mmCIF file of C-alpha atoms in Angstrom:
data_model
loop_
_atom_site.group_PDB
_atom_site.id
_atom_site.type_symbol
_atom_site.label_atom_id
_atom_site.label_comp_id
_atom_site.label_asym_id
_atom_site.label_seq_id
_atom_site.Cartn_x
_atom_site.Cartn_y
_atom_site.Cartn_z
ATOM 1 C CA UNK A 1 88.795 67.405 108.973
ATOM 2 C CA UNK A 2 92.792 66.453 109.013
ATOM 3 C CA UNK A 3 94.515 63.018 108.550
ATOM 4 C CA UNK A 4 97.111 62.283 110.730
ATOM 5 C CA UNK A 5 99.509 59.457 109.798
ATOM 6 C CA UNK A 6 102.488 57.611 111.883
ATOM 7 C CA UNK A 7 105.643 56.875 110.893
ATOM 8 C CA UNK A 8 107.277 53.804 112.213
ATOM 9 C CA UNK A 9 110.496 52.416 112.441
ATOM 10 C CA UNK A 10 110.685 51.198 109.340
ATOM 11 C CA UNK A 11 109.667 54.121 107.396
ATOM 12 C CA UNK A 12 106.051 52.970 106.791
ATOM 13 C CA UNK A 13 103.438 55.254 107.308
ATOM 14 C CA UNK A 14 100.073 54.528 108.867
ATOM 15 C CA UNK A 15 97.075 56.312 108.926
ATOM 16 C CA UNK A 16 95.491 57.113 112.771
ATOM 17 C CA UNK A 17 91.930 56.180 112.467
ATOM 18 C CA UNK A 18 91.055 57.333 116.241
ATOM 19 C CA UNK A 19 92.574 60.385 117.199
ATOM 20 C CA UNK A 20 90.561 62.104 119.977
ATOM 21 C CA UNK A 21 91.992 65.507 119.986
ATOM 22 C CA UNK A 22 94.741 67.297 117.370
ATOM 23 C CA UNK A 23 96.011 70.439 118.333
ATOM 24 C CA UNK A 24 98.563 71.926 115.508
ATOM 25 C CA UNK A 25 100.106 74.853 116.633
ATOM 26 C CA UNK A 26 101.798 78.127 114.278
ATOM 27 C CA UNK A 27 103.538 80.866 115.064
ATOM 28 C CA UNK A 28 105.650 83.393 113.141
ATOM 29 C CA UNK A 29 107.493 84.226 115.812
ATOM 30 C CA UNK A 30 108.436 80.287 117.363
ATOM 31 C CA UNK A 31 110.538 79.000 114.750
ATOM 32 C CA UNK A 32 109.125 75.342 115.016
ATOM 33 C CA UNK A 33 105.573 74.031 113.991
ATOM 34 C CA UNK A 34 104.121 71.952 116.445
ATOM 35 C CA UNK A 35 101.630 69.177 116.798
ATOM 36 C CA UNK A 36 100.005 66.926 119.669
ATOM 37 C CA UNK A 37 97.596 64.125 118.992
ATOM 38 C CA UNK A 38 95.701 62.059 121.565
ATOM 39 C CA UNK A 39 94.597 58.492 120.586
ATOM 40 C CA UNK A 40 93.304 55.365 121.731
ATOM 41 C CA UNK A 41 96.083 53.233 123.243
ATOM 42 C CA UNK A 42 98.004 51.325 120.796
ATOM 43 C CA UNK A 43 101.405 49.035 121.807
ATOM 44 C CA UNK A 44 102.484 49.445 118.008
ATOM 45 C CA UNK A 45 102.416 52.736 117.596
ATOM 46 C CA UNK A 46 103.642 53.732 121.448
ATOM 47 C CA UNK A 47 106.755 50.806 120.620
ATOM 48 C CA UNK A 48 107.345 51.979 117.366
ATOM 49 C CA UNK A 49 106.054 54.930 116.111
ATOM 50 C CA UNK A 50 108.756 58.201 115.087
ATOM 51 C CA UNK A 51 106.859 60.701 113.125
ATOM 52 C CA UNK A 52 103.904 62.045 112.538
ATOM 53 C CA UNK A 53 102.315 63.395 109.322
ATOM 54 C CA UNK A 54 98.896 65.548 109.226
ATOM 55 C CA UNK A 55 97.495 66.343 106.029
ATOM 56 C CA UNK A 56 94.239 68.647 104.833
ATOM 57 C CA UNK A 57 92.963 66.293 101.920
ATOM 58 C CA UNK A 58 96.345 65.136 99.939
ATOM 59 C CA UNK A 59 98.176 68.554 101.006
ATOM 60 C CA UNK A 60 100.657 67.620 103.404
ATOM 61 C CA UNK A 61 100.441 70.634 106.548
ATOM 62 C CA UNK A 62 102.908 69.423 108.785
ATOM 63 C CA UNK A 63 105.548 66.609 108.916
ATOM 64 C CA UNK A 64 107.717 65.816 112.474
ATOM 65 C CA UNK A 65 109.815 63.405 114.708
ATOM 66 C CA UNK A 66 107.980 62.596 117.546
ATOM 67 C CA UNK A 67 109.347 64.913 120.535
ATOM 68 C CA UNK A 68 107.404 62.233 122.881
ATOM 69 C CA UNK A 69 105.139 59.366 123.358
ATOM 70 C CA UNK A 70 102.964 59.929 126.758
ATOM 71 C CA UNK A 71 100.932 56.604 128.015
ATOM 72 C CA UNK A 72 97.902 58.140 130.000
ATOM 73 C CA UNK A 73 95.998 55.596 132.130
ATOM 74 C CA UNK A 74 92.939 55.965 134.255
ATOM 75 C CA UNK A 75 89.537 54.655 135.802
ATOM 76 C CA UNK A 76 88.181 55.378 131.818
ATOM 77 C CA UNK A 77 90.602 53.891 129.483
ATOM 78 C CA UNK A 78 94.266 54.306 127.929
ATOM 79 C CA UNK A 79 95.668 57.064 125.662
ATOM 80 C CA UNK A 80 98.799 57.500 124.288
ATOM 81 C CA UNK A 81 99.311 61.757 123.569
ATOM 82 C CA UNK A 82 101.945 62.443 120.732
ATOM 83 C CA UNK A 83 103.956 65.125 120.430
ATOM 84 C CA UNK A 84 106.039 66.022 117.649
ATOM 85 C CA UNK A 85 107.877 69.071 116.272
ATOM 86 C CA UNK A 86 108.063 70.115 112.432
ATOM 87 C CA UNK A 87 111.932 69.923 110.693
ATOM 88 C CA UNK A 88 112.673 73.412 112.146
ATOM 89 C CA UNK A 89 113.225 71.654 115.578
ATOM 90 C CA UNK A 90 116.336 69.860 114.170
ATOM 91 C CA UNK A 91 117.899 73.120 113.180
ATOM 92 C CA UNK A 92 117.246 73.936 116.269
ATOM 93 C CA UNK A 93 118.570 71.301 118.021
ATOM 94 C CA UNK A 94 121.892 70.948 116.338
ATOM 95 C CA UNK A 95 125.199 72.874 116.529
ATOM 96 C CA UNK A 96 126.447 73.862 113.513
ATOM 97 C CA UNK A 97 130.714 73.489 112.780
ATOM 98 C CA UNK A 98 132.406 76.820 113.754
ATOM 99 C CA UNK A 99 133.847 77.736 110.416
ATOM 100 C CA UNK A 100 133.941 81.701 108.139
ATOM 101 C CA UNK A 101 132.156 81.815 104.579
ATOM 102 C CA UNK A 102 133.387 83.889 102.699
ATOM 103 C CA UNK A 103 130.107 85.617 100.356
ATOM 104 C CA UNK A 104 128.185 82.515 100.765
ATOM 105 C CA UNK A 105 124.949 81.858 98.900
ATOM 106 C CA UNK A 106 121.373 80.561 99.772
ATOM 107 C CA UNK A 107 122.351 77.422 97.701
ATOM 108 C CA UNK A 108 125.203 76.820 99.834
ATOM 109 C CA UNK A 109 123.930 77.745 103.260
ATOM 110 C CA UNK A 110 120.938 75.145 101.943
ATOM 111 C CA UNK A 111 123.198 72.457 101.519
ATOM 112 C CA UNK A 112 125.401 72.546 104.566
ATOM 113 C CA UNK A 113 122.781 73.217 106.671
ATOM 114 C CA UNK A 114 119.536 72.454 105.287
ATOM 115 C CA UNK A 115 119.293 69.177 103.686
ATOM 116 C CA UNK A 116 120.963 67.635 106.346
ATOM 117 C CA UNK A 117 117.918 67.618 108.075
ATOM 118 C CA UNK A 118 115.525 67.310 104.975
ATOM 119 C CA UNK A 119 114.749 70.944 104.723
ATOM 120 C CA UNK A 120 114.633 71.841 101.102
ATOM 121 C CA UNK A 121 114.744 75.962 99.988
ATOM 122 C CA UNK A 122 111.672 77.237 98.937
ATOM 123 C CA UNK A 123 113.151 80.672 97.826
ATOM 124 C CA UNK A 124 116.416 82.797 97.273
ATOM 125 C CA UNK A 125 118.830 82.715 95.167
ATOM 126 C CA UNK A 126 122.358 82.478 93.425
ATOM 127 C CA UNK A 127 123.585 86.158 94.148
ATOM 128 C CA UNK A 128 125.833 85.786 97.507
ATOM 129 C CA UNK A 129 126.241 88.021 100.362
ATOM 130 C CA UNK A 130 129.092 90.137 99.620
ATOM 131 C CA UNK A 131 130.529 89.705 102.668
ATOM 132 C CA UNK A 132 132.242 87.062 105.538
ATOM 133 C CA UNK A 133 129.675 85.019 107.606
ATOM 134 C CA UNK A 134 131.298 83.579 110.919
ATOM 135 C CA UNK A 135 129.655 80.424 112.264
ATOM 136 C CA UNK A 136 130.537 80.736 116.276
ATOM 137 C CA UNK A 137 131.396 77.728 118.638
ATOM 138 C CA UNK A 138 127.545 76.987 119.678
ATOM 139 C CA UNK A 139 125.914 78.497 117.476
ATOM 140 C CA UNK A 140 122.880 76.173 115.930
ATOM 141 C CA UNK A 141 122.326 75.835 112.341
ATOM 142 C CA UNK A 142 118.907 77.876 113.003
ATOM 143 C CA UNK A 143 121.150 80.547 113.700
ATOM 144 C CA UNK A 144 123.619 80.221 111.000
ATOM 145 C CA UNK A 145 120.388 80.214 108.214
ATOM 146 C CA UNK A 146 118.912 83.240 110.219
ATOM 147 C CA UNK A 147 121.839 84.963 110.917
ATOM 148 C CA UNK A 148 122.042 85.046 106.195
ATOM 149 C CA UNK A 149 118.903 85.906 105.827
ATOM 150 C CA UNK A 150 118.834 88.738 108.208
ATOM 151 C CA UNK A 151 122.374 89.527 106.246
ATOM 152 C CA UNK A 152 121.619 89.189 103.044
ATOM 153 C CA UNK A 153 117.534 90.096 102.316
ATOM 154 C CA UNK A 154 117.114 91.626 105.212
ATOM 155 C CA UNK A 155 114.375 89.096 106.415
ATOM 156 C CA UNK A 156 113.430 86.945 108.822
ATOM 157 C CA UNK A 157 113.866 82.876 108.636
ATOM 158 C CA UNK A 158 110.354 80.823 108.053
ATOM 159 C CA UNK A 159 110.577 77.576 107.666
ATOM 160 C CA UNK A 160 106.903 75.613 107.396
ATOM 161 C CA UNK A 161 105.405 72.753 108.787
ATOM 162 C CA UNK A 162 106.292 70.497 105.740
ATOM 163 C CA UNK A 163 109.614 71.322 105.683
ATOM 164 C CA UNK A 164 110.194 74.728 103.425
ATOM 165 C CA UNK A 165 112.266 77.521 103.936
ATOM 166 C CA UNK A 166 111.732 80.670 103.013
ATOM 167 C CA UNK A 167 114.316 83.081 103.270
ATOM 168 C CA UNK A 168 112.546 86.165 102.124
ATOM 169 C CA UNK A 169 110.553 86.068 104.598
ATOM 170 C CA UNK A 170 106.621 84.441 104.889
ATOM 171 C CA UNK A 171 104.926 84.146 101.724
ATOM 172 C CA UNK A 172 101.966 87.305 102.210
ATOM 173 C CA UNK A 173 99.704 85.977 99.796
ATOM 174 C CA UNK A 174 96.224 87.881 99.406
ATOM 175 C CA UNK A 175 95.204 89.896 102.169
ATOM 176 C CA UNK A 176 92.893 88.262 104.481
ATOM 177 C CA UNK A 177 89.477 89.604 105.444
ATOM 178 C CA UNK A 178 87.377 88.079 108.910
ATOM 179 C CA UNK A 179 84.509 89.518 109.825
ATOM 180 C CA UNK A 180 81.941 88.864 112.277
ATOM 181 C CA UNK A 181 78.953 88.866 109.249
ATOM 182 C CA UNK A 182 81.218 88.271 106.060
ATOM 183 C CA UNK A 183 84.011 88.256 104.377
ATOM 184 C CA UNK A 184 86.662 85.727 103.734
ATOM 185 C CA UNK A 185 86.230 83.891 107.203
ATOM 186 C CA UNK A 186 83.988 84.418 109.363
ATOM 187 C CA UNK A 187 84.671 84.600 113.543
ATOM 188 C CA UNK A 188 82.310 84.143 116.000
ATOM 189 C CA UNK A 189 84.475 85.173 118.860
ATOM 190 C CA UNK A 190 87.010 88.231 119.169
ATOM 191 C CA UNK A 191 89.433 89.510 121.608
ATOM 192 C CA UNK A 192 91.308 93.008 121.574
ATOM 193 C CA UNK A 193 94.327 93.670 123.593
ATOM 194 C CA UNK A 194 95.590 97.079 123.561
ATOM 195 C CA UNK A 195 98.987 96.828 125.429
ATOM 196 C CA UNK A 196 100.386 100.096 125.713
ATOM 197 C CA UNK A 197 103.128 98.843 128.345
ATOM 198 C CA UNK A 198 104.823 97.147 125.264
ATOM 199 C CA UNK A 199 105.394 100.499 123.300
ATOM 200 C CA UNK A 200 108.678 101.701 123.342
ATOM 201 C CA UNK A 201 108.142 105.792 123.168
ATOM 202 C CA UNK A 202 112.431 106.302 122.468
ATOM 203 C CA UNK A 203 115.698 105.274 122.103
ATOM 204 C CA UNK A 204 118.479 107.110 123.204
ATOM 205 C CA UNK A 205 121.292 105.774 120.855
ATOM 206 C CA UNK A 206 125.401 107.185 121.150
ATOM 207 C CA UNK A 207 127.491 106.413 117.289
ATOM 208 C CA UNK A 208 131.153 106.577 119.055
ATOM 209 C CA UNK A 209 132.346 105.081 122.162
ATOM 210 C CA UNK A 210 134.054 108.741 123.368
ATOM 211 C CA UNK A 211 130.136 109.931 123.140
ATOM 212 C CA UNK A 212 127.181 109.852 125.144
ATOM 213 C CA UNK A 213 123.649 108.931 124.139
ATOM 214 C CA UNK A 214 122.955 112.254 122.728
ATOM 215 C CA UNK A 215 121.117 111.288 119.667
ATOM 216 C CA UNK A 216 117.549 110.302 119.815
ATOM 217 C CA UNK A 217 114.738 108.400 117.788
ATOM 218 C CA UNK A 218 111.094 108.510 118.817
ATOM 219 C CA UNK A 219 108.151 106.573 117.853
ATOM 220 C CA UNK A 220 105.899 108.204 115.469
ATOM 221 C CA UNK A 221 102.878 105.875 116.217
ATOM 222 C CA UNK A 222 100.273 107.938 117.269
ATOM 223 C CA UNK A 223 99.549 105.315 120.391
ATOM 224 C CA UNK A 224 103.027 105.863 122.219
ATOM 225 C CA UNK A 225 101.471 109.333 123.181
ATOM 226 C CA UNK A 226 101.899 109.993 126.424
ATOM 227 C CA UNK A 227 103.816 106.618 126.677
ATOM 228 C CA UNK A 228 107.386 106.771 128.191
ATOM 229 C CA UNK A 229 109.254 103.679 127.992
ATOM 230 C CA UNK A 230 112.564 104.688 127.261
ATOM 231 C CA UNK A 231 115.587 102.296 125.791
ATOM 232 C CA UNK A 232 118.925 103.021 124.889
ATOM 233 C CA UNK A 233 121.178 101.315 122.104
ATOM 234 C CA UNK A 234 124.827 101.568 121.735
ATOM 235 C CA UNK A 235 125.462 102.142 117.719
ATOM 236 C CA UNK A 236 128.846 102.161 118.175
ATOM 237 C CA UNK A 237 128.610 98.316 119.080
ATOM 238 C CA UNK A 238 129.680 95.492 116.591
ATOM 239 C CA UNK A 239 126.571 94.555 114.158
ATOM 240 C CA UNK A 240 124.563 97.583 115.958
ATOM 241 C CA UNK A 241 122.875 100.250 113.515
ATOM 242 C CA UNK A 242 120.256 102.905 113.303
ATOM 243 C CA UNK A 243 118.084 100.319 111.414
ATOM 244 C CA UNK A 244 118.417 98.025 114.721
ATOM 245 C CA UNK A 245 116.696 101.014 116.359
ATOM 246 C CA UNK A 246 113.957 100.972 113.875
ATOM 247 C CA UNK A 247 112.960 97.429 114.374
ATOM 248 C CA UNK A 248 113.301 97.869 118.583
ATOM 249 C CA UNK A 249 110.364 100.361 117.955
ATOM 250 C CA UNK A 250 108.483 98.555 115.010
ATOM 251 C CA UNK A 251 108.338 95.386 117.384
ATOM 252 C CA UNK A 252 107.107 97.830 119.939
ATOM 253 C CA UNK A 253 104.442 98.677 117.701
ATOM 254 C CA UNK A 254 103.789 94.665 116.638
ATOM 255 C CA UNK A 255 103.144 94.004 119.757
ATOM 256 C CA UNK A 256 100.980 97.113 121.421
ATOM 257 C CA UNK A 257 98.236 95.322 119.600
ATOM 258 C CA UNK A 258 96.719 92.297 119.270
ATOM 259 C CA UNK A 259 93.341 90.892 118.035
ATOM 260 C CA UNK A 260 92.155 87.268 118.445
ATOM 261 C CA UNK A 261 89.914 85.350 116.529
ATOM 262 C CA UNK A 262 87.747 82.221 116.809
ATOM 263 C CA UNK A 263 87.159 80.715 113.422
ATOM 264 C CA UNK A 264 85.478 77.369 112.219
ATOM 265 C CA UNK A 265 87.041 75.132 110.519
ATOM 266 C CA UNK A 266 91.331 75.285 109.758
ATOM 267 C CA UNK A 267 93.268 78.083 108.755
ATOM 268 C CA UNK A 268 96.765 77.587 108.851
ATOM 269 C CA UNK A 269 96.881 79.191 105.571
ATOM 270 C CA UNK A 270 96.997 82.492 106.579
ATOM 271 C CA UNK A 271 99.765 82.266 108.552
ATOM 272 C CA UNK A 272 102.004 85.313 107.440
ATOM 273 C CA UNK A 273 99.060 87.192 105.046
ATOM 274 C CA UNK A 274 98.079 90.789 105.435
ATOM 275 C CA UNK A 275 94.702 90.941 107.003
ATOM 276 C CA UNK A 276 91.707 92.996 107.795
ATOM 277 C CA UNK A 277 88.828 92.658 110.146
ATOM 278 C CA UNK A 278 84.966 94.282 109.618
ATOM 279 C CA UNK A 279 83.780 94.150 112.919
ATOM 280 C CA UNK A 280 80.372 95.118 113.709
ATOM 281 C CA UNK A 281 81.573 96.747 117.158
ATOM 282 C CA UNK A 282 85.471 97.603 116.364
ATOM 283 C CA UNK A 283 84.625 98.873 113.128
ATOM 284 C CA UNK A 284 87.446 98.449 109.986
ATOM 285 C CA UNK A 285 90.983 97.376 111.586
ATOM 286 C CA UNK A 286 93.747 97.206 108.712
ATOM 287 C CA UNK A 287 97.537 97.181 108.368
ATOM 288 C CA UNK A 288 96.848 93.493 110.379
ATOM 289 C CA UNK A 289 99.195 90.212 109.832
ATOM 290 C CA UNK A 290 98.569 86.832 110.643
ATOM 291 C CA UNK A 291 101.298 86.353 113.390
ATOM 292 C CA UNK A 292 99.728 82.747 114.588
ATOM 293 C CA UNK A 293 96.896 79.841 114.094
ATOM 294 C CA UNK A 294 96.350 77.278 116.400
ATOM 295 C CA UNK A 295 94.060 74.664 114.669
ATOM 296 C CA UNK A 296 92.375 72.443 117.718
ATOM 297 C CA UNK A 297 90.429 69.043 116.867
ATOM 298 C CA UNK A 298 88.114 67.865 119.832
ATOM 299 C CA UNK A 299 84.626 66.657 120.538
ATOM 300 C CA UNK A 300 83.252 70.368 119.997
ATOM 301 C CA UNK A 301 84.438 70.287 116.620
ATOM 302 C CA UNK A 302 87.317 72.027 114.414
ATOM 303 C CA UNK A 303 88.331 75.421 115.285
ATOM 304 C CA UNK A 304 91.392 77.685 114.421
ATOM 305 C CA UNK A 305 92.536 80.664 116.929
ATOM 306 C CA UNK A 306 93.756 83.393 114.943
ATOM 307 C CA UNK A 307 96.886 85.986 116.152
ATOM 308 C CA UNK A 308 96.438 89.434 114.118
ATOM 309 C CA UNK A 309 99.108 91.741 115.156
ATOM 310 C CA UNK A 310 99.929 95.328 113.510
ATOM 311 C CA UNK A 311 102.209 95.866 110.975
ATOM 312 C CA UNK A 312 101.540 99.835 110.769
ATOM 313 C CA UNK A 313 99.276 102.923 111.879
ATOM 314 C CA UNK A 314 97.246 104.637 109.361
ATOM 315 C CA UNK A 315 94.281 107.710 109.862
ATOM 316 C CA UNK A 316 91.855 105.105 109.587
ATOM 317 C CA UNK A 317 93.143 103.353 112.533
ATOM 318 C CA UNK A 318 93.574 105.870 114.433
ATOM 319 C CA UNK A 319 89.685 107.274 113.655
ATOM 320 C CA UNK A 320 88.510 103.340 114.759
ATOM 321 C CA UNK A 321 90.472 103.765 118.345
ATOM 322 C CA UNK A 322 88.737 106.812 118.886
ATOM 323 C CA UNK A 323 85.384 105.216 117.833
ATOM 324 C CA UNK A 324 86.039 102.077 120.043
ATOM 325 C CA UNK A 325 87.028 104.618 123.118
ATOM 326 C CA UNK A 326 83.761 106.269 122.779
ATOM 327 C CA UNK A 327 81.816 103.142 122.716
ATOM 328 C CA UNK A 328 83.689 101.818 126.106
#
């Protein structure tokens, strides 16, 4: 079971002793954590409460200002619901000053637009991007930090519930295994969502402006057979390239499949590991990820909902579609 503190006004923290439901919420792909409690009404903590703290034993899993403070009020009592956001949500919501670096580094991009908001680096380090990096009029300082680490490692921006950035990309960790009768966690509910109308079977791409799109690249992943869902890309475009391309059809792929699972207990651990699932129907899925968890608290009990996307098509895969087909 989680703790859940409050932070006041004052910067004293408070530990909620009646919290009715907890839902913490983690996706990959949403660059903020977030986290709604409902408790038993309280005037304190609705007239003075700011953030909100939840914790598995002394490990601290998510830290956030409070987004709002709802007072809910009817014929069987008063709640108050709480909703906060982790530190991502400040990067988020502030612009960052227009200004050019010239071959900036992750220490520097960390200090002007990092620890402003209490975001320490978890990762990177002292070699710079070779190269300018223009902060536009609006632009937020999400999209500053993203826009380097896209630039320089070639990765996406994470930054965790408690406040760490990683700008190599999510930690992987050990690879994950869920089955349905073993393993590393056990599920005892699973969804599978084949969604062929999010492949992406080509893209027409032209290198010079004076061309047309006569070049082509075509998804290799044995499930876009058959598929056509056609996109063209404009190379010849400022910060356009081949490898853009690559990732149109790799998302494609990402997001063609999805399995959900229904676990016991909390899991936000996982977010981000390689995973695999023995199911006694599906058979042996691999080349998995842990896109999202969504850890709920209620009067059923603790339970985590588990996001497994694919990160790539192998033989085996393809042998366990044809299994699954035969079994439908």
């Amino acid at each position: 079971m989680l703790k859940y503190t409050v932070t006041d006004n004052n910067g004293r923290e408070t530990e909620l002793d009646n919290v009715l439901t907890a839902v913490l919420d983690s996706d990959i792909d949403v660059p903020a954590d977030s986290l709604t409690v409902t408790v038993l009404f309280d005037s304190a903590i609705r007239s003075k409460a700011e953030g909100i703290r939840a914790y598995m034993g002394d490990r601290l899993l998510f830290r956030g200002k409070l987004d709002s403070v709802m007072t809910i009020k009817t014929a069987s009592g008063v709640l108050l619901k709480l909703s906060a956001r982790s530190p991502a949500a400040a990067l988020l919501d502030n612009e960052a000053e227009p200004v050019t670096y010239s071959n900036p580094t992750a220490v520097l991009i960390e200090r002007k637009h990092l620890s402003p908001f209490g975001i320490t680096l978890a990762d990177g380090d002292g070699i710079p991007l070779y190269d300018r990096l223009k902060i536009e009029k609006g632009m937020s300082h999400w999209q500053v930090a993203r826009s380097f680490c896209r630039s320089r490692y070639g990765s996406e921006l994470r930054v965790t519930g408690d406040g760490r950035a990683f700008f190599k990309g999510v930690p992987a960790g050990e690879t994950s295994v869920f089955s349905d009768f073993g393993g590393d966690v056990v599920y005892y509910n699973i969804r599978e969502n084949i969604r062929r109308h999010r492949l992406i079977s080509e893209i027409k791409l032209k290198f010079s402006q004076a061309n047309t799109y006569s070049s082509s690249l075509k998804n290799t992943n044995p499930e876009a057979s058959g598929v056509t869902r056609v996109r063209y890309l404009n190379a010849a475009a400022d910060h356009t390239t081949l490898v853009t391309a690559d990732k149109m059809l790799q998302n494609s792929n990402r997001e063609s499949y999805v399995l959900s699972l229904w676990c016991r207990g909390c899991h936000t651990e996982r977010l981000g590991s390689a995973a695999k699932v023995d199911d006694s129907v599906l058979g042996t899925v691999g080349g998995l990820t842990v896109r999202g968890v969504k850890y709920i608290s209620d009067r059923q009990g603790e339970r985590s909902i588990i996001t497994l996307k694919k990160e790539r098509y192998d033989v085996a895969d393809e042998l366990h579609n044809e299994k699954f087909n035969d079994i439908a």
